[in-house]
Amino acid sequence: MTLSVHNLSVRYGRKTVIDGLEFEARPGALLAIVGPNGSGKSTLIKAICGDLPYEGSIVFNGTEVADARPRDLAGVRGVLPQASTLAFPFHAIEVVRIGLSSGVGADHADRAHAAMARVGLTGYANRYYQELSGGEQQRVQLARVLAQVWEPVTADGPRWLMLDEPVSSLDIAHQLQIMTIARDFAQAGGGVVAVMHDLNLTGLFADHVLVMAEGQALATGRPVDVMTDVTLSRAYGCDLQVNTVPQSVTPFVLPHNARAAASKRV
Amino acid sequence: MHLWLSVALIVVGIFSLTVGATEVSLGSALWKVVQGEALTRMEAIVLWDIRAPRLALGLMVGAALAMSGAVMQGLFRNPLADPGLVGVSAGAGLGAITAIVLAGLAPMWLALAVGDQLVPVAAFLGGWASTLLLYRVSTRRGRTSVATMLLAGIALGALAGALSGVLVYISDDRQLRDLTFWGLGSLGGANWTKVLTAGPIIMVSVVVAASLGRGLNGLALGEATAAHIGLNVQWIKNTAILTVAAATGAAVAVSGGIGFIGIVVPHLLRLGTGPDHRPLLINASLLGALLLVLADMIARVIIAPAELPIGIVTAVLGAPVFLWILLRQHAMVDL
Ligand SMILES: Nc1ncnc2c1ncn2[C@@H]1O[C@H](COP(=O)(O)OP(=O)(O)OP(=O)(O)O)[C@@H](O)[C@H]1O
Ligand SMILES: [Mg+2]
């Protein structure tokens, strides 16, 4: 029941965005995908979720993603896209319910409310989605995804969360809240793949890290092994300095000579 | 809401049978039927051959146009979309104008085969031809781009308009009058033949379209998310396009160009009961039928014994109501 990607290539027209990528993700762990803008993280998530044609193979839940039916995939994984839109003025709770409408857990009407509560949006059910703040909207979308794959493990096996920058517009408290939800999901036996820009949160929460650069895997492994000065500086093309939280192996990242860099601009 | 609309629809429907240019009272006719008396020939003709098919046609056309509007708005994720966007109206208009202007040139066998239904048949075929063309243009590797469809629809509309212009230019005065009236829409030519040919097409499309509620709700979250939550997006698109083309094509073919129902009805309902497409689609067909029958009644009595084209009534009533709603709304419409 793993997610295994072999020799994956994805093109937009003639432009190759992912080029021969290999990696594997297991349920029970949180895999963070990091890398600079345009390195192909979202493209990778889209390919894994069956949105894009690809070459190579992506075997998810025992079947090749390209051959899977949307309905079957929806039963085993929820997807949070990097950006979400909504066409008509639905209430927040309706957005969550629409996520359940194709049959997956559709009989659990109260699950939508429970999911809203999980992301700290109790009392927001009947607010118009379009009138919520950016972070609140993002949490509604998260609630939608959580409601869809509510139990991390079912009789049919583990379920997955595919999250493209799940905390990008959240304040620090909500970042921790959402990342904790994701980690709990993984620790309960579910799979989590999360694209991250915040390296410190990645160090805190990820079990595995895939560092991408220009459509390829620059490194994969445990945060402590992968998040090094050399790898990260190379991936992002700037001087980064990785330290370790005292009395732990949790890495945290600072721009090298941050002060000097800032004062130079003045 | 379904219930209220249904009751109102029945009341208006019965009422519409009693209204018309001649003084035939439904009450007395019904009484006669109950008593086992024979209807006068006049009563029978007016009620059974004129008003009843007209009512049936009005109900179906109204339901078809409003339902199609609601489906198109869901598909294009835009409250301003109307059934015309899949190319039906432009193609149907061109077909009708071609039939009106070039009828004299039609070969004998064709004239015999379709008889006086040449204009509706041509309109229906024209509508379908343009929808298929648009669909073809905007579909690559099994995926239809609704944005491409929108743009191609504008181009196709312009082209159909230009061709229609040529035909208008070469038409004589009587034809010009016919096609102007066709464009304004009317239920005046209603008869049982039209009801029985357009009816099944419209009924099937409306019933199938009513099942699109969940799918269109999903599309509101964007195509990618709709697929992620387990919907078959291409199937939804195909079904939406086919049912709208069939329903609108048939409606336009038998009644000409009747505007505004497709935009105003779903919009009114969204203001009242929210954007959820599951009740919306069914309510739209009920309210569309109701409003069209009402509009037709007005068209029949306002300048009796003459008749106003119904498209004028729907526009004169629909446009100000629509503007009033937009004015009253606190927030601007977000596209
Ligand atoms: N639809 C598209 N058509 C053409 N090129 C695209 C398309 N989407 C993305 N790209 C290109 O593919 C590359 C990878 O994009 P992708 O969205 O996967 O980046 P990312 O790693 O998610 O970046 P970010 O951190 O900014 O979200 C970029 O160079 C981008 O310009
Ligand atoms: Mg991205």
XYZ file of C-alpha atoms and ligand atoms in Angstrom:
633
model
C 0.000 0.000 0.000
C 2.813 2.370 -0.710
C 3.157 5.140 -3.206
C 6.010 4.373 -5.537
C 7.194 6.599 -8.301
C 9.585 5.233 -10.903
C 11.359 7.112 -13.630
C 8.602 9.715 -13.696
C 8.608 12.421 -16.346
C 5.972 15.086 -16.785
C 5.843 17.598 -19.598
C 3.798 20.692 -20.271
C 3.836 20.849 -24.026
C 7.511 20.511 -24.923
C 8.750 21.678 -21.557
C 9.914 18.857 -19.283
C 9.120 19.786 -15.710
C 9.769 16.481 -13.961
C 12.616 14.436 -15.296
C 13.222 10.838 -14.250
C 12.053 11.161 -10.662
C 12.239 8.218 -8.258
C 10.867 7.983 -4.750
C 8.682 6.009 -2.452
C 6.308 7.006 0.322
C 4.907 4.731 2.992
C 1.815 5.044 5.118
C 2.567 5.786 8.736
C 4.980 8.556 7.824
C 4.812 12.185 6.809
C 6.771 12.881 3.655
C 7.614 16.529 3.050
C 8.495 17.698 -0.447
C 10.620 20.819 -0.432
C 12.384 22.776 -3.133
C 12.473 26.175 -4.786
C 9.635 27.782 -6.728
C 9.142 26.108 -10.053
C 11.055 22.976 -9.109
C 8.016 20.818 -9.935
C 6.509 20.084 -6.505
C 2.941 20.916 -7.447
C 3.355 19.171 -10.767
C 4.462 16.065 -8.896
C 1.425 16.206 -6.586
C -0.860 16.661 -9.596
C 0.655 13.691 -11.360
C 0.294 11.535 -8.248
C -3.344 12.573 -8.005
C -4.109 11.665 -11.605
C -4.529 15.201 -12.952
C -1.769 15.081 -15.554
C -0.587 12.642 -18.209
C 2.886 11.319 -17.387
C 5.580 8.911 -18.495
C 7.093 6.314 -16.222
C 5.053 4.854 -13.445
C 3.195 5.975 -10.362
C 1.824 3.013 -8.479
C -0.553 4.068 -5.757
C -2.553 1.693 -3.652
C -1.608 -1.171 -5.941
C -2.702 0.362 -9.256
C -1.142 2.605 -11.834
C -2.619 6.072 -11.255
C -3.222 6.660 -14.954
C -5.532 3.619 -15.046
C -7.392 4.342 -11.820
C -10.933 5.692 -11.752
C -11.465 9.053 -10.000
C -13.996 7.418 -7.721
C -11.648 4.721 -6.509
C -8.862 7.221 -5.916
C -11.251 9.495 -4.022
C -11.918 6.664 -1.605
C -8.269 6.420 -0.560
C -6.840 9.903 -0.766
C -7.836 13.519 -0.327
C -6.108 16.363 -2.167
C -5.493 19.920 -1.065
C -4.392 21.938 -4.110
C -2.004 24.861 -3.790
C -4.770 27.263 -4.835
C -8.512 26.735 -4.600
C -11.403 28.476 -6.297
C -15.116 28.505 -5.711
C -17.635 29.520 -8.335
C -20.832 30.268 -6.440
C -21.531 31.728 -2.988
C -21.647 28.511 -0.988
C -21.487 28.416 2.778
C -18.295 27.052 4.320
C -20.030 23.899 5.493
C -21.429 23.261 2.010
C -17.905 23.337 0.584
C -16.943 20.606 3.034
C -20.078 18.606 2.213
C -19.481 18.825 -1.539
C -16.214 17.036 -0.872
C -18.220 14.138 0.493
C -20.796 14.128 -2.259
C -19.378 11.527 -4.589
C -20.140 8.752 -2.187
C -17.047 8.608 -0.023
C -18.470 9.025 3.447
C -21.512 10.810 2.081
C -23.641 9.195 4.727
C -21.765 10.943 7.508
C -23.466 14.314 7.510
C -22.000 15.230 10.893
C -18.505 14.536 9.645
C -18.472 17.903 7.888
C -19.050 19.658 11.196
C -16.469 17.508 12.927
C -13.917 18.360 10.236
C -14.643 22.073 10.588
C -14.075 21.730 14.327
C -10.786 19.902 13.707
C -9.362 22.879 11.814
C -10.632 25.342 14.410
C -13.596 26.675 12.461
C -16.431 25.853 14.822
C -19.089 28.507 14.319
C -18.030 29.242 10.736
C -20.397 26.728 9.151
C -22.850 29.249 7.769
C -20.382 31.929 6.776
C -20.031 32.500 3.045
C -16.801 30.899 1.886
C -15.967 33.854 -0.318
C -16.245 36.223 2.630
C -13.685 34.350 4.735
C -10.070 35.446 5.133
C -7.377 33.694 3.103
C -6.262 31.526 6.002
C -9.831 30.661 6.941
C -10.538 29.629 3.361
C -7.474 27.437 3.386
C -8.665 25.755 6.565
C -12.127 25.179 5.069
C -10.436 23.416 2.157
C -8.419 21.374 4.633
C -11.601 20.448 6.442
C -13.020 19.320 3.110
C -10.017 17.066 2.522
C -10.052 15.706 6.071
C -13.759 14.923 5.888
C -13.172 12.972 2.690
C -10.526 10.684 4.202
C -11.643 10.781 7.795
C -10.172 7.522 9.112
C -6.423 7.138 8.475
C -6.877 3.379 8.141
C -9.930 1.437 7.061
C -10.602 -2.227 6.452
C -9.364 -1.636 2.882
C -6.028 -0.283 4.042
C -4.473 3.101 4.756
C -5.695 6.384 3.344
C -3.630 9.332 2.233
C -3.513 13.101 2.462
C -1.895 14.888 -0.479
C -1.318 18.452 0.674
C 0.177 21.147 -1.547
C 1.404 23.832 0.845
C -1.214 23.210 3.525
C -0.014 25.984 5.825
C 1.009 28.625 3.288
C -1.445 31.276 4.473
C -1.759 30.308 8.112
C -0.526 32.097 11.219
C 2.013 30.294 13.353
C -0.506 28.824 15.779
C -2.636 27.415 13.002
C 0.450 26.163 11.183
C 1.247 24.070 14.225
C -2.375 22.972 14.576
C -2.622 21.794 10.965
C 0.790 20.148 10.922
C -0.147 18.326 14.104
C -3.317 17.043 12.444
C -1.231 15.815 9.522
C 1.326 14.129 11.769
C -1.396 12.500 13.876
C -2.944 11.187 10.672
C 0.379 9.614 9.742
C 1.025 8.232 13.214
C -2.386 6.586 13.151
C -1.237 4.672 10.080
C -2.308 6.954 7.212
C -0.019 8.360 4.552
C 0.784 12.058 4.248
C 2.587 13.796 1.396
C 2.956 17.520 2.012
C 4.664 20.160 -0.096
C 6.343 22.587 2.291
C 8.140 25.901 2.021
C 8.763 26.330 5.735
C 11.931 24.347 6.394
C 11.674 24.676 10.143
C 8.190 23.178 10.212
C 9.527 20.504 7.898
C 12.311 19.751 10.362
C 9.807 19.561 13.195
C 7.107 17.456 11.581
C 8.453 15.456 8.641
C 9.498 11.824 8.915
C 11.020 11.906 5.443
C 12.027 14.718 3.161
C 12.274 14.822 -0.616
C 14.328 17.754 -1.809
C 13.489 18.700 -5.377
C 15.406 20.905 -7.745
C 14.659 21.406 -11.421
C 12.330 18.459 -11.614
C 14.696 15.977 -10.030
C 15.205 14.505 -6.590
C 18.273 16.150 -5.117
C 18.072 14.096 -1.934
C 15.680 11.905 0.001
C 15.823 10.650 3.547
C 15.263 11.585 7.169
C 15.282 15.324 7.908
C 18.458 15.078 9.926
C 20.257 13.413 7.014
C 18.844 15.455 4.183
C 18.558 18.911 5.659
C 22.194 19.891 5.565
C 23.906 23.160 4.705
C 25.209 21.733 1.492
C 22.030 20.117 0.160
C 19.703 22.965 1.026
C 22.053 25.678 -0.156
C 22.436 23.845 -3.422
C 18.698 23.262 -3.810
C 17.718 26.846 -3.144
C 20.775 28.520 -4.602
C 21.484 30.643 -1.555
C 23.582 30.358 1.592
C 21.673 28.463 4.239
C 22.905 27.390 7.615
C 21.366 24.396 9.344
C 21.543 24.116 13.117
C 20.082 21.622 15.514
C 17.583 22.310 18.265
C 19.476 21.719 21.526
C 19.052 18.255 23.036
C 17.377 16.873 19.870
C 18.089 16.025 16.286
C 15.530 18.477 14.917
C 17.207 20.690 12.344
C 16.382 24.349 12.010
C 17.463 26.609 9.223
C 18.721 30.172 9.142
C 19.941 32.172 6.200
C 23.710 32.293 6.516
C 24.900 35.624 7.771
C 21.304 36.809 7.828
C 22.178 40.062 9.513
C 24.841 40.979 7.079
C 22.557 40.116 4.167
C 19.805 42.346 5.551
C 22.032 45.300 6.362
C 23.639 45.186 2.952
C 20.300 46.057 1.339
C 19.844 49.251 3.351
C -39.889 25.006 -2.579
C -40.508 22.190 -5.085
C -43.975 21.857 -3.633
C -44.876 25.540 -3.767
C -43.665 25.841 -7.322
C -45.592 22.758 -8.360
C -48.816 24.050 -6.842
C -48.345 27.464 -8.448
C -47.609 25.752 -11.739
C -50.850 23.764 -11.650
C -52.902 26.833 -10.767
C -51.347 28.929 -13.502
C -51.653 26.065 -15.947
C -55.382 25.675 -15.378
C -55.844 29.409 -15.438
C -54.041 29.671 -18.757
C -56.511 27.261 -20.301
C -59.280 29.722 -19.530
C -57.607 32.758 -21.017
C -57.560 33.604 -24.668
C -58.912 35.577 -27.535
C -62.244 33.752 -27.653
C -64.781 33.611 -24.930
C -64.604 29.941 -24.097
C -64.918 29.188 -20.437
C -63.132 26.217 -19.043
C -65.564 26.023 -16.152
C -68.604 25.587 -18.282
C -66.802 23.179 -20.572
C -65.692 21.044 -17.642
C -69.181 21.129 -16.228
C -70.465 19.837 -19.514
C -67.945 16.997 -19.496
C -68.961 16.067 -15.957
C -72.628 16.090 -16.954
C -71.904 13.923 -19.951
C -72.967 16.588 -22.394
C -71.106 17.028 -25.642
C -68.863 20.071 -25.985
C -69.653 22.460 -28.758
C -67.315 22.185 -31.692
C -65.972 25.607 -30.868
C -65.184 24.649 -27.288
C -63.507 21.441 -28.304
C -61.294 23.120 -30.865
C -60.287 26.039 -28.683
C -59.550 23.987 -25.609
C -58.148 20.813 -27.058
C -56.491 21.908 -30.295
C -55.347 25.388 -29.398
C -54.983 26.070 -25.705
C -53.970 22.648 -24.407
C -51.030 22.078 -26.772
C -50.002 25.658 -26.232
C -49.968 25.150 -22.501
C -48.017 21.907 -22.879
C -45.504 23.559 -25.165
C -45.150 26.553 -22.856
C -44.458 24.315 -19.883
C -41.844 22.322 -21.751
C -40.096 25.251 -23.379
C -39.957 27.170 -20.114
C -38.594 24.178 -18.237
C -36.066 23.463 -20.982
C -34.736 27.026 -21.176
C -34.475 27.585 -17.423
C -32.949 24.202 -16.730
C -30.473 24.645 -19.581
C -29.493 28.041 -18.213
C -28.848 26.608 -14.767
C -26.784 23.748 -16.194
C -24.699 26.074 -18.369
C -24.018 28.384 -15.438
C -22.827 25.418 -13.422
C -20.705 24.068 -16.242
C -19.088 27.405 -17.082
C -18.908 28.301 -13.387
C -20.420 31.644 -14.250
C -23.823 33.049 -13.318
C -24.030 34.903 -16.614
C -23.730 31.864 -18.847
C -26.789 31.012 -20.874
C -27.845 28.098 -23.061
C -26.649 30.007 -26.109
C -23.047 29.377 -25.063
C -23.003 25.853 -26.419
C -23.810 27.298 -29.808
C -27.366 26.046 -29.979
C -29.054 29.393 -30.379
C -26.773 30.674 -33.098
C -26.997 27.436 -35.059
C -30.742 27.125 -34.545
C -31.265 30.713 -35.634
C -29.239 30.161 -38.774
C -31.124 26.952 -39.488
C -34.479 28.653 -39.068
C -33.561 31.624 -41.222
C -32.196 29.322 -43.907
C -35.445 27.386 -43.898
C -37.580 30.514 -44.046
C -35.633 32.186 -46.821
C -34.670 29.199 -48.914
C -37.807 27.095 -48.401
C -38.804 27.670 -52.007
C -35.609 25.987 -53.183
C -36.085 22.841 -51.119
C -36.496 19.694 -53.193
C -39.987 18.268 -53.414
C -39.293 15.124 -51.387
C -37.932 17.166 -48.539
C -40.914 19.478 -48.539
C -43.204 16.464 -48.492
C -41.276 14.737 -45.754
C -41.252 17.541 -43.237
C -44.249 19.511 -44.448
C -44.883 22.702 -42.550
C -42.378 21.669 -39.898
C -39.460 22.687 -42.102
C -38.472 25.640 -39.920
C -38.438 23.755 -36.592
C -36.577 20.828 -38.117
C -33.980 23.110 -39.680
C -33.579 25.007 -36.425
C -33.090 21.803 -34.469
C -30.516 20.447 -36.907
C -28.727 23.798 -37.057
C -28.522 23.874 -33.280
C -27.065 20.396 -33.116
C -24.601 20.969 -35.921
C -23.115 23.995 -34.222
C -22.957 22.306 -30.828
C -21.107 19.329 -32.285
C -18.723 21.634 -34.094
C -18.004 23.589 -30.911
C -17.548 20.411 -28.934
C -15.130 19.103 -31.517
C -13.086 22.292 -31.512
C -12.768 22.427 -27.728
C -12.029 18.760 -27.017
C -8.485 17.378 -27.050
C -7.530 13.869 -26.011
C -10.884 13.296 -24.388
C -10.842 16.498 -22.371
C -13.157 19.373 -23.116
C -11.985 22.868 -22.272
C -15.003 24.960 -21.393
C -12.939 28.124 -21.777
C -12.123 27.210 -25.380
C -15.757 26.375 -25.921
C -16.749 29.829 -24.707
C -14.343 31.559 -27.072
C -15.113 29.328 -30.041
C -18.808 29.899 -29.337
C -18.338 33.628 -29.765
C -16.582 33.088 -33.086
C -19.233 30.664 -34.258
C -21.985 33.042 -33.161
C -20.433 35.848 -35.188
C -20.152 33.592 -38.204
C -23.738 32.384 -37.924
C -24.832 35.996 -37.487
C -23.014 37.019 -40.651
C -24.499 34.163 -42.671
C -27.929 35.017 -41.314
C -27.267 38.587 -42.386
C -26.644 37.452 -45.940
C -29.897 35.522 -45.935
C -31.767 38.470 -44.467
C -30.320 40.624 -47.206
C -31.641 38.408 -49.986
C -35.016 37.746 -48.366
C -38.262 39.352 -49.537
C -40.632 41.346 -47.334
C -42.789 38.476 -46.231
C -39.807 36.332 -45.336
C -38.278 39.250 -43.504
C -41.421 39.551 -41.418
C -41.465 35.817 -40.733
C -37.929 35.686 -39.565
C -38.234 38.787 -37.436
C -41.160 37.174 -35.674
C -39.279 33.915 -35.385
C -36.493 35.762 -33.608
C -38.944 37.257 -31.129
C -40.344 33.875 -30.236
C -43.904 32.692 -29.996
C -45.907 29.747 -28.833
C -48.570 30.713 -31.345
C -47.961 27.820 -33.687
C -48.466 25.250 -30.973
C -50.097 22.007 -32.011
C -49.955 18.435 -30.868
C -47.414 17.485 -33.526
C -44.939 19.942 -32.061
C -45.719 18.851 -28.532
C -45.229 15.203 -29.401
C -41.966 15.691 -31.299
C -40.268 18.244 -29.054
C -41.839 16.882 -25.887
C -39.955 13.614 -25.485
C -36.628 15.248 -26.335
C -37.170 17.977 -23.780
C -38.541 15.661 -21.109
C -35.644 13.228 -21.361
C -33.066 16.042 -21.343
C -34.645 17.771 -18.384
C -34.808 14.567 -16.371
C -31.210 13.653 -17.205
C -30.010 17.189 -16.503
C -31.744 17.141 -13.128
C -29.322 14.404 -12.093
C -26.330 16.684 -12.665
C -26.784 18.529 -9.367
C -24.005 16.855 -7.439
C -21.623 16.996 -10.372
C -22.149 20.706 -10.932
C -21.700 21.381 -7.207
C -18.368 19.579 -7.477
C -17.355 21.605 -10.539
C -17.903 24.766 -8.492
C -14.724 23.776 -6.622
C -12.805 23.646 -9.903
C -12.293 20.804 -12.325
C -9.265 19.355 -10.566
C -10.949 19.203 -7.180
C -14.110 17.791 -8.723
C -12.022 14.890 -9.988
C -10.235 14.552 -6.640
C -13.493 14.071 -4.792
C -14.379 11.258 -7.176
C -16.492 12.836 -9.892
C -16.134 11.859 -13.521
C -15.627 15.371 -14.841
C -15.673 14.578 -18.544
C -18.901 12.630 -18.153
C -20.487 15.605 -16.408
C -19.389 17.910 -19.204
C -20.644 15.593 -21.928
C -23.977 15.102 -20.238
C -24.404 18.811 -19.604
C -23.562 19.771 -23.167
C -25.727 17.078 -24.744
C -28.782 17.699 -22.605
C -28.564 21.452 -23.030
C -28.127 21.137 -26.775
C -31.087 18.776 -27.010
C -33.407 20.686 -24.699
C -32.566 24.142 -25.960
C -32.460 22.969 -29.555
C -35.933 21.490 -29.296
C -37.271 24.476 -27.371
C -35.889 27.024 -29.794
C -37.060 24.953 -32.739
C -40.696 25.013 -31.658
C -40.860 28.460 -30.121
C -38.188 30.656 -31.717
C -35.907 32.927 -29.750
C -37.172 33.417 -26.209
C -34.610 35.217 -24.131
C -33.961 35.875 -20.454
C -35.659 32.823 -18.972
C -32.358 30.950 -18.933
C -30.537 33.658 -16.970
C -33.220 35.207 -14.802
C -34.800 32.044 -13.436
C -31.674 30.369 -12.008
C -30.437 33.703 -10.709
C -33.704 34.391 -8.861
C -33.621 30.934 -7.348
C -29.998 31.260 -6.232
C -30.902 34.458 -4.399
C -33.743 32.634 -2.710
C -32.453 29.176 -1.930
C -28.699 29.358 -2.465
C -26.371 27.922 -5.084
C -26.804 24.197 -4.347
C -27.540 22.712 -7.778
C -29.531 19.748 -6.515
C -32.654 21.738 -5.644
C -31.720 24.485 -8.093
C -32.023 22.416 -11.261
C -35.455 21.048 -10.411
C -36.742 24.369 -9.115
C -35.449 26.099 -12.235
C -37.420 23.863 -14.537
C -40.572 24.385 -12.459
C -40.177 28.158 -12.197
C -39.170 28.409 -15.859
C -42.306 26.565 -16.908
C -44.404 28.753 -14.620
C -42.970 32.040 -15.849
C -43.161 31.106 -19.493
C -46.812 30.120 -19.258
C -47.502 33.375 -17.412
C -45.613 35.343 -20.050
C -47.549 33.579 -22.758
C -50.827 34.485 -21.083
C -49.776 38.102 -21.001
C -48.704 37.884 -24.627
C -52.114 36.559 -25.566
C -54.344 38.988 -23.700
C -52.494 42.273 -23.591
C -53.355 43.329 -27.126
C -56.157 40.809 -27.767
C -57.365 39.737 -30.206
C -53.843 40.178 -31.599
C -50.850 38.592 -29.918
C -47.473 39.895 -28.831
C -44.390 37.759 -29.520
C -43.555 36.130 -26.208
C -39.863 37.030 -26.469
C -40.908 40.663 -26.103
C -42.846 39.874 -22.943
C -40.034 37.909 -21.332
C -37.550 40.661 -22.150
C -39.796 43.545 -21.060
C -40.585 41.831 -17.783
C -37.329 39.968 -17.304
C -34.818 42.720 -17.961
C -36.147 45.269 -15.423
C -36.635 42.573 -12.786
C -33.093 41.438 -13.384
C -31.726 44.982 -13.137
C -33.720 45.579 -9.989
C -32.285 42.447 -8.409
C -28.752 43.483 -9.314
C -29.313 46.964 -7.898
C -30.729 45.648 -4.661
C -27.888 43.231 -4.101
C -25.387 44.441 -1.543
C -22.374 42.827 -3.071
C -21.434 42.926 -6.706
C -21.624 39.699 -8.639
C -18.259 37.969 -8.419
C -17.231 36.068 -11.469
N 0.147 24.483 -16.766
C 1.449 24.715 -17.001
N 1.882 24.911 -18.256
C 3.182 25.137 -18.511
N 4.125 25.178 -17.571
C 3.759 24.985 -16.296
C 2.401 24.753 -15.945
N 2.339 24.607 -14.597
C 3.584 24.742 -14.146
N 4.445 24.983 -15.157
C 5.880 25.146 -15.029
O 6.407 23.968 -14.463
C 7.407 24.271 -13.516
C 7.063 23.605 -12.206
O 5.870 24.152 -11.707
P 5.257 23.711 -10.319
O 3.949 24.393 -10.184
O 5.272 22.257 -10.230
O 6.306 24.347 -9.314
P 6.357 24.275 -7.734
O 7.571 23.518 -7.367
O 5.080 23.826 -7.189
O 6.587 25.804 -7.384
P 5.986 26.715 -6.213
O 6.884 26.551 -5.040
O 6.101 28.094 -6.751
O 4.575 26.296 -5.977
C 7.485 25.775 -13.441
O 8.589 26.178 -14.195
C 6.228 26.263 -14.076
O 6.467 27.461 -14.765
Mg 3.531 24.669 -6.180
